[in-house]
């Protein structure tokens, strides 16, 4: 057996590249932002009335929206996973639909429905304004609901049901079961969901920008300071403040993940039959899905109506006008940025995950921690850090900076997907290759990557979908040449061209939906291929 | 018999805790040597040093009289079979066995026929195009053995290969392993903590505890003259429980 080419000679430069990448793209820009705080008097800013008011507004709106979205999502997750209702799967998929459009579109959706000339306002002759706290809470609920629902789905999927069976055998009443089994199990994951949702809402500026009105929150204040007034120092102070909830959520998650690492056997059972419960669950889920569909339906109506609300006849004039305003070119920008981010981001996060999950050495824990740090950095903060760090360089204003900021912004989740997936593969695969005379590179190419191809696809899709939607970090960095299409929504909204904003939202939704459907079809094909026995049975039955 | 493999004064530590204390032993050509000991006694560390996955802190490893201590695993002409099979789940049985052959310039052209031949010898021809996860534990382990045999290694190391299998499968696989050894005339080193397995398979047994060798001898002599109290307790007392099955394999000399 001969010694085959291996990664031995490349591993040094490869590790150096990843190390420098993390340093330049995460640590240095953040440090630069903190250094910028020194240029102003942070205490005076924090003690100022605008800042104080924004903090109170942010906390109030985020707390209310968190409670509502978490409660709605918990019941929705219970209905789709713990009942025998019909259409469970399809309703579950539908519940995640709002994740495919930018948060700013949720704000727009509310305006279409409940604004002064809104569909529902006119239909039911409603009074009162949607702008302010009410609008932010409602819009944020739409935005955060699918995230909370997905997190709860995961929790419920991995809950061990055997304690319930034991309790049923012992004759313990259902109510007692809830307090003695469900609540203790849920406590930690529930706190985790609440933290994540709260952070998501408090750092979002899409919804408050559209429906906030005069109700300024921290992200809108930061946006005004930096983009409107070029007050980078003030922006940095608010940015540092916004890091607090995200960092708290990150640390909590890290601690609970360590404690949860002990493996246990999961016993799952089918829910008992209960027609009344199933009918109620179906009613609830249909109602939620109807509410989710309302703004999306509103967008479509607005796009194809000749002139809302005066002339509701079918017309393509709005699409034509939007395309004349170069929406097509910006869509291409977005597709380029999203594809670049997806490919490069997946490559980098996969390589990092391979390094931390499947090799031995010093600093791997620190590297793992840095790789998931971006979970704790809101997009706005990252965008501002990049402005301060890269301004004046050749890099600033290029497509590359948008791709880089998006990679860093969204890297943590795909990295964790790869880390978990690679960690589950047999630990001896590379060693077997070594003894058989097959280098590490070939084992990665022929064994590791094929076995994790579904994860790789999920990573690509995660990067792509999020890049298509994001407006937070890129809004600080985009110039007219490289502007992504999602930022047109803000532009059209300020120009009062709502039909255009609606069309852009639909475009983004269509792109993201296409990617999701393609991946779903591929996964189904793979599952089908791996289950010839089932296929034979189906054929026999046919 | 000629000495195939020699370990001389091996010392190795993990996190400043010594796992091996100056271990020396020889393995003869065509011999079946079992390394028997409780968990954490250092047997897997020896195995990984022998195959080249770990470089010892000090000491030397010789194969056919040549110092191979720093030689990469791929150039030692030795194979390893792991407890959890470590099969390539994305490839078929044929793909697993054929994979490494395709990287060998001399065997590349004949890789398919060579792989099919080995698979036939381990009795898996009917499963040629199945993915490993569709096979039983015993069958998967036979694929792992076939994959190693395909490279025609001079020494095969087994790292507790049967501990994940049920009792009946272990008995069958044990017989097959003996059969394979006779057929391929390979030198085999077998790591186990199962006394019965070691006595049933081995020409010689090396009993280990706490990073040192307690006794290295034939099964008959270990039974007749246990070298230390540990050997008496760990090996003999445990074996007494399984005496009935033991008499099938070992003739105790008076």
mmCIF file of N, CA and C in Angstrom, chain A residues 55-117:
data_model
loop_
_atom_site.group_PDB
_atom_site.id
_atom_site.type_symbol
_atom_site.label_atom_id
_atom_site.label_comp_id
_atom_site.label_asym_id
_atom_site.label_seq_id
_atom_site.Cartn_x
_atom_site.Cartn_y
_atom_site.Cartn_z
ATOM 1 N N UNK A 55 -35.781 52.409 24.702
ATOM 2 C CA UNK A 55 -35.598 51.167 25.483
ATOM 3 C C UNK A 55 -36.955 50.691 26.000
ATOM 4 N N UNK A 56 -37.720 51.619 26.567
ATOM 5 C CA UNK A 56 -39.033 51.242 27.110
ATOM 6 C C UNK A 56 -39.930 50.717 25.988
ATOM 7 N N UNK A 57 -39.932 51.398 24.848
ATOM 8 C CA UNK A 57 -40.750 50.953 23.710
ATOM 9 C C UNK A 57 -40.336 49.566 23.248
ATOM 10 N N UNK A 58 -39.026 49.382 23.110
ATOM 11 C CA UNK A 58 -38.523 48.099 22.626
ATOM 12 C C UNK A 58 -38.913 46.979 23.578
ATOM 13 N N UNK A 59 -38.695 47.224 24.879
ATOM 14 C CA UNK A 59 -38.989 46.174 25.856
ATOM 15 C C UNK A 59 -40.480 45.859 25.882
ATOM 16 N N UNK A 60 -41.318 46.891 25.844
ATOM 17 C CA UNK A 60 -42.766 46.677 25.905
ATOM 18 C C UNK A 60 -43.231 45.885 24.683
ATOM 19 N N UNK A 61 -42.862 46.364 23.490
ATOM 20 C CA UNK A 61 -43.334 45.717 22.265
ATOM 21 C C UNK A 61 -42.803 44.293 22.172
ATOM 22 N N UNK A 62 -41.512 44.111 22.500
ATOM 23 C CA UNK A 62 -40.915 42.783 22.375
ATOM 24 C C UNK A 62 -41.528 41.818 23.371
ATOM 25 N N UNK A 63 -41.735 42.280 24.615
ATOM 26 C CA UNK A 63 -42.309 41.386 25.621
ATOM 27 C C UNK A 63 -43.711 40.949 25.190
ATOM 28 N N UNK A 64 -44.533 41.914 24.748
ATOM 29 C CA UNK A 64 -45.909 41.573 24.359
ATOM 30 C C UNK A 64 -45.904 40.620 23.167
ATOM 31 N N UNK A 65 -45.098 40.944 22.147
ATOM 32 C CA UNK A 65 -45.082 40.098 20.941
ATOM 33 C C UNK A 65 -44.523 38.715 21.261
ATOM 34 N N UNK A 66 -43.545 38.653 22.179
ATOM 35 C CA UNK A 66 -42.970 37.346 22.552
ATOM 36 C C UNK A 66 -44.037 36.476 23.204
ATOM 37 N N UNK A 67 -44.753 37.036 24.175
ATOM 38 C CA UNK A 67 -45.773 36.255 24.889
ATOM 39 C C UNK A 67 -46.805 35.727 23.894
ATOM 40 N N UNK A 68 -47.287 36.605 23.021
ATOM 41 C CA UNK A 68 -48.348 36.192 22.088
ATOM 42 C C UNK A 68 -47.823 35.143 21.096
ATOM 43 N N UNK A 69 -46.664 35.411 20.482
ATOM 44 C CA UNK A 69 -46.199 34.465 19.456
ATOM 45 C C UNK A 69 -45.814 33.128 20.065
ATOM 46 N N UNK A 70 -45.210 33.146 21.269
ATOM 47 C CA UNK A 70 -44.830 31.883 21.908
ATOM 48 C C UNK A 70 -46.084 31.076 22.253
ATOM 49 N N UNK A 71 -47.105 31.754 22.787
ATOM 50 C CA UNK A 71 -48.333 31.037 23.162
ATOM 51 C C UNK A 71 -49.007 30.451 21.920
ATOM 52 N N UNK A 72 -49.134 31.265 20.867
ATOM 53 C CA UNK A 72 -49.778 30.781 19.629
ATOM 54 C C UNK A 72 -48.996 29.603 19.034
ATOM 55 N N UNK A 73 -47.676 29.749 19.025
ATOM 56 C CA UNK A 73 -46.833 28.719 18.408
ATOM 57 C C UNK A 73 -46.852 27.433 19.214
ATOM 58 N N UNK A 74 -46.911 27.548 20.536
ATOM 59 C CA UNK A 74 -46.932 26.348 21.386
ATOM 60 C C UNK A 74 -48.187 25.525 21.100
ATOM 61 N N UNK A 75 -49.322 26.198 21.058
ATOM 62 C CA UNK A 75 -50.575 25.483 20.787
ATOM 63 C C UNK A 75 -50.543 24.907 19.357
ATOM 64 N N UNK A 76 -50.020 25.678 18.424
ATOM 65 C CA UNK A 76 -49.938 25.215 17.027
ATOM 66 C C UNK A 76 -49.049 23.965 16.934
ATOM 67 N N UNK A 77 -47.927 23.999 17.654
ATOM 68 C CA UNK A 77 -47.013 22.840 17.639
ATOM 69 C C UNK A 77 -47.682 21.628 18.286
ATOM 70 N N UNK A 78 -48.396 21.856 19.399
ATOM 71 C CA UNK A 78 -49.107 20.754 20.049
ATOM 72 C C UNK A 78 -50.124 20.144 19.081
ATOM 73 N N UNK A 79 -50.853 21.012 18.370
ATOM 74 C CA UNK A 79 -51.886 20.534 17.443
ATOM 75 C C UNK A 79 -51.272 19.699 16.323
ATOM 76 N N UNK A 80 -50.145 20.154 15.788
ATOM 77 C CA UNK A 80 -49.578 19.442 14.634
ATOM 78 C C UNK A 80 -48.811 18.189 15.050
ATOM 79 N N UNK A 81 -48.336 18.130 16.296
ATOM 80 C CA UNK A 81 -47.514 16.970 16.693
ATOM 81 C C UNK A 81 -48.143 16.062 17.747
ATOM 82 N N UNK A 82 -49.150 16.554 18.450
ATOM 83 C CA UNK A 82 -49.688 15.731 19.539
ATOM 84 C C UNK A 82 -51.185 15.444 19.383
ATOM 85 N N UNK A 83 -51.709 15.643 18.180
ATOM 86 C CA UNK A 83 -53.110 15.276 17.961
ATOM 87 C C UNK A 83 -53.176 14.407 16.711
ATOM 88 N N UNK A 84 -54.362 13.862 16.481
ATOM 89 C CA UNK A 84 -54.518 13.039 15.286
ATOM 90 C C UNK A 84 -55.273 13.791 14.201
ATOM 91 N N UNK A 85 -55.229 15.146 14.248
ATOM 92 C CA UNK A 85 -56.032 15.918 13.288
ATOM 93 C C UNK A 85 -55.565 15.675 11.841
ATOM 94 N N UNK A 86 -56.460 15.892 10.920
ATOM 95 C CA UNK A 86 -56.123 15.711 9.507
ATOM 96 C C UNK A 86 -55.242 16.866 9.027
ATOM 97 N N UNK A 87 -54.566 16.666 7.950
ATOM 98 C CA UNK A 87 -53.709 17.687 7.297
ATOM 99 C C UNK A 87 -52.618 18.241 8.233
ATOM 100 N N UNK A 88 -52.213 17.411 9.232
ATOM 101 C CA UNK A 88 -51.195 17.887 10.192
ATOM 102 C C UNK A 88 -49.940 18.407 9.498
ATOM 103 N N UNK A 89 -49.426 17.553 8.573
ATOM 104 C CA UNK A 89 -48.136 17.890 7.973
ATOM 105 C C UNK A 89 -48.217 19.156 7.129
ATOM 106 N N UNK A 90 -49.238 19.224 6.300
ATOM 107 C CA UNK A 90 -49.358 20.369 5.388
ATOM 108 C C UNK A 90 -49.582 21.665 6.171
ATOM 109 N N UNK A 91 -50.370 21.566 7.261
ATOM 110 C CA UNK A 91 -50.595 22.766 8.079
ATOM 111 C C UNK A 91 -49.306 23.186 8.774
ATOM 112 N N UNK A 92 -48.526 22.190 9.185
ATOM 113 C CA UNK A 92 -47.232 22.469 9.812
ATOM 114 C C UNK A 92 -46.312 23.206 8.856
ATOM 115 N N UNK A 93 -46.274 22.758 7.598
ATOM 116 C CA UNK A 93 -45.430 23.415 6.588
ATOM 117 C C UNK A 93 -45.944 24.836 6.340
ATOM 118 N N UNK A 94 -47.265 24.965 6.253
ATOM 119 C CA UNK A 94 -47.871 26.277 5.998
ATOM 120 C C UNK A 94 -47.520 27.268 7.112
ATOM 121 N N UNK A 95 -47.441 26.736 8.340
ATOM 122 C CA UNK A 95 -47.129 27.586 9.500
ATOM 123 C C UNK A 95 -45.761 28.234 9.419
ATOM 124 N N UNK A 96 -44.875 27.659 8.589
ATOM 125 C CA UNK A 96 -43.520 28.226 8.489
ATOM 126 C C UNK A 96 -43.381 29.197 7.311
ATOM 127 N N UNK A 97 -44.462 29.361 6.573
ATOM 128 C CA UNK A 97 -44.419 30.214 5.373
ATOM 129 C C UNK A 97 -43.918 31.644 5.647
ATOM 130 N N UNK A 98 -44.341 32.277 6.764
ATOM 131 C CA UNK A 98 -43.864 33.648 6.998
ATOM 132 C C UNK A 98 -42.347 33.756 7.107
ATOM 133 N N UNK A 99 -41.664 32.615 7.303
ATOM 134 C CA UNK A 99 -40.202 32.661 7.397
ATOM 135 C C UNK A 99 -39.556 32.974 6.054
ATOM 136 N N UNK A 100 -40.344 32.886 4.997
ATOM 137 C CA UNK A 100 -39.763 33.050 3.666
ATOM 138 C C UNK A 100 -39.882 34.471 3.125
ATOM 139 N N UNK A 101 -40.469 35.375 3.916
ATOM 140 C CA UNK A 101 -40.520 36.776 3.471
ATOM 141 C C UNK A 101 -39.865 37.678 4.520
ATOM 142 N N UNK A 102 -39.320 38.808 4.104
ATOM 143 C CA UNK A 102 -38.611 39.670 5.057
ATOM 144 C C UNK A 102 -39.555 40.228 6.128
ATOM 145 N N UNK A 103 -38.975 40.577 7.268
ATOM 146 C CA UNK A 103 -39.805 41.101 8.356
ATOM 147 C C UNK A 103 -40.490 42.391 7.910
ATOM 148 N N UNK A 104 -39.823 43.127 7.045
ATOM 149 C CA UNK A 104 -40.398 44.395 6.582
ATOM 150 C C UNK A 104 -41.710 44.134 5.820
ATOM 151 N N UNK A 105 -41.779 42.979 5.149
ATOM 152 C CA UNK A 105 -43.002 42.637 4.421
ATOM 153 C C UNK A 105 -44.164 42.360 5.381
ATOM 154 N N UNK A 106 -43.832 41.841 6.560
ATOM 155 C CA UNK A 106 -44.908 41.623 7.536
ATOM 156 C C UNK A 106 -45.520 42.953 7.936
ATOM 157 N N UNK A 107 -44.648 43.951 8.103
ATOM 158 C CA UNK A 107 -45.144 45.293 8.406
ATOM 159 C C UNK A 107 -46.005 45.813 7.271
ATOM 160 N N UNK A 108 -45.528 45.615 6.028
ATOM 161 C CA UNK A 108 -46.295 46.057 4.854
ATOM 162 C C UNK A 108 -47.648 45.351 4.802
ATOM 163 N N UNK A 109 -47.609 44.047 5.082
ATOM 164 C CA UNK A 109 -48.837 43.237 5.063
ATOM 165 C C UNK A 109 -49.887 43.821 5.988
ATOM 166 N N UNK A 110 -49.420 44.223 7.175
ATOM 167 C CA UNK A 110 -50.349 44.813 8.139
ATOM 168 C C UNK A 110 -50.964 46.095 7.609
ATOM 169 N N UNK A 111 -50.132 46.897 6.953
ATOM 170 C CA UNK A 111 -50.637 48.161 6.398
ATOM 171 C C UNK A 111 -51.687 47.868 5.318
ATOM 172 N N UNK A 112 -51.424 46.863 4.467
ATOM 173 C CA UNK A 112 -52.398 46.512 3.425
ATOM 174 C C UNK A 112 -53.731 46.061 4.027
ATOM 175 N N UNK A 113 -53.612 45.357 5.165
ATOM 176 C CA UNK A 113 -54.825 44.801 5.759
ATOM 177 C C UNK A 113 -55.536 45.804 6.655
ATOM 178 N N UNK A 114 -54.732 46.465 7.521
ATOM 179 C CA UNK A 114 -55.352 47.261 8.579
ATOM 180 C C UNK A 114 -54.982 48.747 8.547
ATOM 181 N N UNK A 115 -54.271 49.165 7.495
ATOM 182 C CA UNK A 115 -53.925 50.596 7.365
ATOM 183 C C UNK A 115 -55.178 51.423 7.055
ATOM 184 N N UNK A 116 -54.986 52.714 6.864
ATOM 185 C CA UNK A 116 -56.130 53.609 6.635
ATOM 186 C C UNK A 116 -56.991 53.135 5.466
ATOM 187 N N UNK A 117 -56.314 52.627 4.384
ATOM 188 C CA UNK A 117 -57.049 52.132 3.223
ATOM 189 C C UNK A 117 -56.989 50.609 3.129
#
